[in-house]
């Protein structure tokens, strides 16, 4: 699927200082963080290694190159990074083929943003092949732009994915609200200068300037996101 940018006439936030909403995917909109860990555990079990559950907090939310690289080093598994990436992507695709649960509040938020014509982008560290599969559950019509981790030179925690998304939508990163579930994603969004809503999935995230932490996506709506701009 090719990323697309909306026509200028659709870029409206109804006079609000909020110009766009940029959303993470895994663990934020879809309940898949557990899927990734299960696949990682299964792949490494096949290689003769057992993953320590404490490593889950290390690998969550990051690009596959980082998480897979960490697991290879931690286990000493005899496999290359490229070989492991193929196995993990294949395993994940098989998992989501059996059903993909959305996070509570995700469908409602996406529908509200679409109804008010708020430019919205999906910004993920997952590869394009994974994003395109997940989009069938989320609804590709909800996103003016999608950014995959293998489409930028540096992915999260670097700011590049969010800067790319803001540029693609023609908006100011400082006027974008980002919704993320991991410290890695939060770091990327903050480095890009965005206002961040953290909805922690696996590991806790502390509040900070330009960062609001909520327990569930059900607490996030358009009024809430517009109010964040006043905090900047």
CSV table of C-alpha atoms in Angstrom, one decimal:
chain,number,residue,atom,x,y,z
A,1,UNK,CA,0.0,0.0,0.0
A,2,UNK,CA,1.4,3.4,-0.9
A,3,UNK,CA,1.3,6.2,1.6
A,4,UNK,CA,-1.0,9.0,0.5
A,5,UNK,CA,-1.3,12.7,1.4
A,6,UNK,CA,-4.8,14.4,1.4
A,7,UNK,CA,-5.6,17.2,-0.9
A,8,UNK,CA,-5.1,20.7,0.7
A,9,UNK,CA,-8.8,21.2,0.9
A,10,UNK,CA,-9.2,18.3,3.4
A,11,UNK,CA,-6.6,19.7,5.9
A,12,UNK,CA,-8.8,21.3,8.4
A,13,UNK,CA,-9.1,21.2,12.2
A,14,UNK,CA,-12.2,23.4,12.4
A,15,UNK,CA,-10.2,26.4,13.5
A,16,UNK,CA,-8.5,24.6,16.3
A,17,UNK,CA,-4.8,24.9,17.0
A,18,UNK,CA,-4.7,21.2,16.7
A,19,UNK,CA,-3.6,20.5,13.1
A,20,UNK,CA,-3.3,16.7,13.0
A,21,UNK,CA,-3.3,13.5,15.1
A,22,UNK,CA,-0.6,11.0,14.7
A,23,UNK,CA,-1.2,7.5,16.1
A,24,UNK,CA,1.0,4.6,17.0
A,25,UNK,CA,-0.3,1.1,16.0
A,26,UNK,CA,0.8,-1.8,18.1
A,27,UNK,CA,-0.4,-1.6,21.7
A,28,UNK,CA,-2.1,1.8,21.0
A,29,UNK,CA,-4.8,1.1,18.4
A,30,UNK,CA,-4.5,-2.7,18.2
A,31,UNK,CA,-3.9,-5.1,21.1
A,32,UNK,CA,-0.8,-6.7,19.6
A,33,UNK,CA,2.1,-6.2,21.9
A,34,UNK,CA,1.3,-9.5,23.5
A,35,UNK,CA,1.2,-11.1,20.0
A,36,UNK,CA,4.8,-9.9,19.3
A,37,UNK,CA,6.1,-11.3,22.6
A,38,UNK,CA,4.4,-14.7,22.0
A,39,UNK,CA,5.8,-14.9,18.6
A,40,UNK,CA,9.3,-14.0,19.8
A,41,UNK,CA,9.0,-16.7,22.6
A,42,UNK,CA,7.9,-19.3,20.1
A,43,UNK,CA,10.6,-18.5,17.5
A,44,UNK,CA,13.3,-18.7,20.2
A,45,UNK,CA,11.9,-21.8,21.7
A,46,UNK,CA,12.3,-23.4,18.2
A,47,UNK,CA,16.0,-22.3,18.4
A,48,UNK,CA,16.4,-23.9,21.8
A,49,UNK,CA,16.2,-20.8,23.9
A,50,UNK,CA,13.7,-19.6,26.6
A,51,UNK,CA,13.1,-15.9,26.8
A,52,UNK,CA,13.2,-14.2,30.2
A,53,UNK,CA,9.9,-12.4,30.9
A,54,UNK,CA,11.8,-9.4,32.2
A,55,UNK,CA,13.1,-8.8,28.6
A,56,UNK,CA,9.6,-8.0,27.5
A,57,UNK,CA,10.0,-4.4,28.8
A,58,UNK,CA,13.2,-4.1,26.9
A,59,UNK,CA,11.9,-5.1,23.5
A,60,UNK,CA,8.4,-3.5,23.6
A,61,UNK,CA,7.7,-0.6,21.3
A,62,UNK,CA,11.0,-0.6,19.5
A,63,UNK,CA,12.0,-1.3,15.9
A,64,UNK,CA,12.5,-4.9,15.0
A,65,UNK,CA,16.2,-4.4,14.4
A,66,UNK,CA,16.7,-3.3,18.1
A,67,UNK,CA,14.4,-5.8,19.7
A,68,UNK,CA,15.5,-8.8,17.6
A,69,UNK,CA,19.1,-7.8,18.0
A,70,UNK,CA,18.8,-7.6,21.8
A,71,UNK,CA,17.2,-11.1,21.9
A,72,UNK,CA,19.9,-12.6,19.8
A,73,UNK,CA,22.6,-11.1,22.0
A,74,UNK,CA,20.8,-12.0,25.2
A,75,UNK,CA,20.2,-15.6,24.2
A,76,UNK,CA,23.3,-16.3,22.1
A,77,UNK,CA,21.0,-17.8,19.5
A,78,UNK,CA,22.7,-18.9,16.3
A,79,UNK,CA,20.7,-16.8,13.8
A,80,UNK,CA,21.2,-13.6,11.9
A,81,UNK,CA,19.2,-10.5,12.4
A,82,UNK,CA,17.7,-10.7,8.9
A,83,UNK,CA,16.8,-14.4,9.3
A,84,UNK,CA,15.1,-13.7,12.6
A,85,UNK,CA,13.2,-10.7,11.2
A,86,UNK,CA,11.7,-12.9,8.5
A,87,UNK,CA,10.6,-15.5,11.1
A,88,UNK,CA,9.1,-12.9,13.4
A,89,UNK,CA,7.2,-11.1,10.7
A,90,UNK,CA,5.9,-14.5,9.4
A,91,UNK,CA,4.8,-15.6,12.8
A,92,UNK,CA,3.1,-12.3,13.5
A,93,UNK,CA,1.2,-12.4,10.2
A,94,UNK,CA,-0.1,-15.8,11.1
A,95,UNK,CA,-1.3,-14.6,14.5
A,96,UNK,CA,-3.2,-11.6,13.2
A,97,UNK,CA,-4.7,-13.8,10.5
A,98,UNK,CA,-6.8,-15.5,13.3
A,99,UNK,CA,-8.3,-12.1,14.4
A,100,UNK,CA,-7.0,-8.8,15.5
A,101,UNK,CA,-8.5,-7.1,18.7
A,102,UNK,CA,-8.7,-3.3,18.7
A,103,UNK,CA,-7.9,-1.5,21.9
A,104,UNK,CA,-10.9,-0.2,23.8
A,105,UNK,CA,-11.8,3.2,22.4
A,106,UNK,CA,-9.8,2.9,19.2
A,107,UNK,CA,-12.7,2.5,16.8
A,108,UNK,CA,-14.6,5.3,18.4
A,109,UNK,CA,-11.6,7.7,18.3
A,110,UNK,CA,-10.9,6.9,14.7
A,111,UNK,CA,-14.5,7.5,13.7
A,112,UNK,CA,-14.6,10.8,15.6
A,113,UNK,CA,-11.4,12.1,13.9
A,114,UNK,CA,-12.8,11.1,10.5
A,115,UNK,CA,-16.2,12.7,11.2
A,116,UNK,CA,-14.5,16.0,12.0
A,117,UNK,CA,-12.0,15.7,9.1
A,118,UNK,CA,-8.9,15.9,11.4
A,119,UNK,CA,-5.8,14.9,9.4
A,120,UNK,CA,-4.7,11.6,10.9
A,121,UNK,CA,-1.6,9.5,10.3
A,122,UNK,CA,-0.6,6.0,11.4
A,123,UNK,CA,3.0,6.0,12.5
A,124,UNK,CA,4.5,2.6,13.4
A,125,UNK,CA,7.9,0.9,13.9
A,126,UNK,CA,6.4,-2.2,12.2
A,127,UNK,CA,7.2,-3.0,8.7
A,128,UNK,CA,5.0,-2.1,5.7
A,129,UNK,CA,3.9,-5.6,5.2
A,130,UNK,CA,2.6,-5.8,8.7
A,131,UNK,CA,0.9,-2.3,8.6
A,132,UNK,CA,-1.0,-3.2,5.5
A,133,UNK,CA,-2.4,-6.4,7.1
A,134,UNK,CA,-3.4,-4.5,10.2
A,135,UNK,CA,-5.1,-1.7,8.2
A,136,UNK,CA,-7.7,-4.2,7.0
A,137,UNK,CA,-8.9,-4.2,10.7
A,138,UNK,CA,-8.4,-0.5,11.4
A,139,UNK,CA,-9.8,0.7,8.2
A,140,UNK,CA,-7.4,2.4,5.8
A,141,UNK,CA,-9.9,5.2,5.1
A,142,UNK,CA,-9.2,6.6,8.6
A,143,UNK,CA,-5.7,7.6,7.7
A,144,UNK,CA,-4.5,10.2,5.3
A,145,UNK,CA,-0.9,8.9,5.7
A,146,UNK,CA,0.8,5.8,7.0
A,147,UNK,CA,4.4,5.5,8.0
A,148,UNK,CA,6.2,2.2,8.4
A,149,UNK,CA,9.4,1.5,10.3
A,150,UNK,CA,11.2,0.2,7.2
A,151,UNK,CA,10.3,3.4,5.2
A,152,UNK,CA,12.4,5.8,7.2
A,153,UNK,CA,16.2,5.9,7.7
A,154,UNK,CA,15.8,6.0,11.5
A,155,UNK,CA,12.7,4.7,13.2
A,156,UNK,CA,11.6,5.2,16.8
A,157,UNK,CA,13.0,6.3,19.3
A,158,UNK,CA,14.4,8.8,16.7
A,159,UNK,CA,12.0,11.6,15.7
A,160,UNK,CA,12.2,10.8,12.0
A,161,UNK,CA,8.9,8.9,11.6
A,162,UNK,CA,6.8,11.7,13.3
A,163,UNK,CA,8.7,14.5,11.4
A,164,UNK,CA,8.0,12.6,8.2
A,165,UNK,CA,4.3,12.2,9.0
A,166,UNK,CA,3.9,15.9,9.9
A,167,UNK,CA,5.7,17.0,6.7
A,168,UNK,CA,3.6,14.6,4.6
A,169,UNK,CA,0.4,16.1,6.1
A,170,UNK,CA,1.8,19.7,5.7
A,171,UNK,CA,1.5,20.5,9.4
A,172,UNK,CA,3.6,21.8,12.2
A,173,UNK,CA,4.9,19.0,14.5
A,174,UNK,CA,4.3,21.3,17.5
A,175,UNK,CA,0.6,21.4,16.6
A,176,UNK,CA,0.3,17.6,16.3
A,177,UNK,CA,-1.1,15.4,19.1
A,178,UNK,CA,0.6,12.0,19.2
A,179,UNK,CA,-0.9,8.9,20.9
A,180,UNK,CA,1.7,6.3,22.0
A,181,UNK,CA,1.9,3.3,24.4
A,182,UNK,CA,5.6,2.9,25.0
A,183,UNK,CA,8.5,4.9,26.2
A,184,UNK,CA,10.3,4.3,22.9
A,185,UNK,CA,7.4,5.9,20.9
A,186,UNK,CA,7.0,8.7,23.4
A,187,UNK,CA,10.6,9.6,23.0
A,188,UNK,CA,10.3,9.7,19.3
A,189,UNK,CA,7.2,12.0,19.4
A,190,UNK,CA,8.7,14.3,22.0
A,191,UNK,CA,12.0,14.6,20.0
A,192,UNK,CA,9.9,15.6,17.1
A,193,UNK,CA,8.3,18.4,19.2
A,194,UNK,CA,4.8,17.0,19.3
A,195,UNK,CA,2.3,17.0,22.2
A,196,UNK,CA,2.1,13.5,23.5
A,197,UNK,CA,-0.6,11.3,25.1
A,198,UNK,CA,0.8,8.2,26.6
A,199,UNK,CA,-1.5,5.2,27.1
A,200,UNK,CA,1.0,2.7,28.7
A,201,UNK,CA,0.5,-0.9,27.5
A,202,UNK,CA,3.3,-3.0,29.0
A,203,UNK,CA,5.6,-0.7,31.0
A,204,UNK,CA,4.6,2.4,33.0
A,205,UNK,CA,5.3,5.9,31.6
A,206,UNK,CA,5.6,8.9,33.9
A,207,UNK,CA,4.0,12.3,33.1
A,208,UNK,CA,6.3,15.0,31.9
A,209,UNK,CA,6.1,18.4,30.2
A,210,UNK,CA,4.2,18.1,26.9
A,211,UNK,CA,3.2,14.6,27.9
A,212,UNK,CA,-0.1,13.5,29.4
A,213,UNK,CA,-0.6,10.0,30.7
A,214,UNK,CA,-4.0,8.3,30.7
A,215,UNK,CA,-4.9,4.7,31.6
A,216,UNK,CA,-7.0,4.0,28.6
A,217,UNK,CA,-7.7,5.2,25.0
A,218,UNK,CA,-11.3,5.5,26.1
A,219,UNK,CA,-10.4,8.7,27.9
A,220,UNK,CA,-9.1,10.3,24.6
A,221,UNK,CA,-11.4,12.1,22.3
A,222,UNK,CA,-11.2,15.2,20.1
A,223,UNK,CA,-12.0,17.6,22.8
A,224,UNK,CA,-9.3,16.1,24.9
A,225,UNK,CA,-6.7,16.3,22.1
A,226,UNK,CA,-7.6,19.9,21.3
A,227,UNK,CA,-7.2,20.8,24.9
A,228,UNK,CA,-3.6,19.4,24.9
A,229,UNK,CA,-2.5,22.3,22.6
A,230,UNK,CA,-3.1,24.8,25.4
A,231,UNK,CA,-0.6,22.9,27.5
A,232,UNK,CA,2.2,23.5,25.1
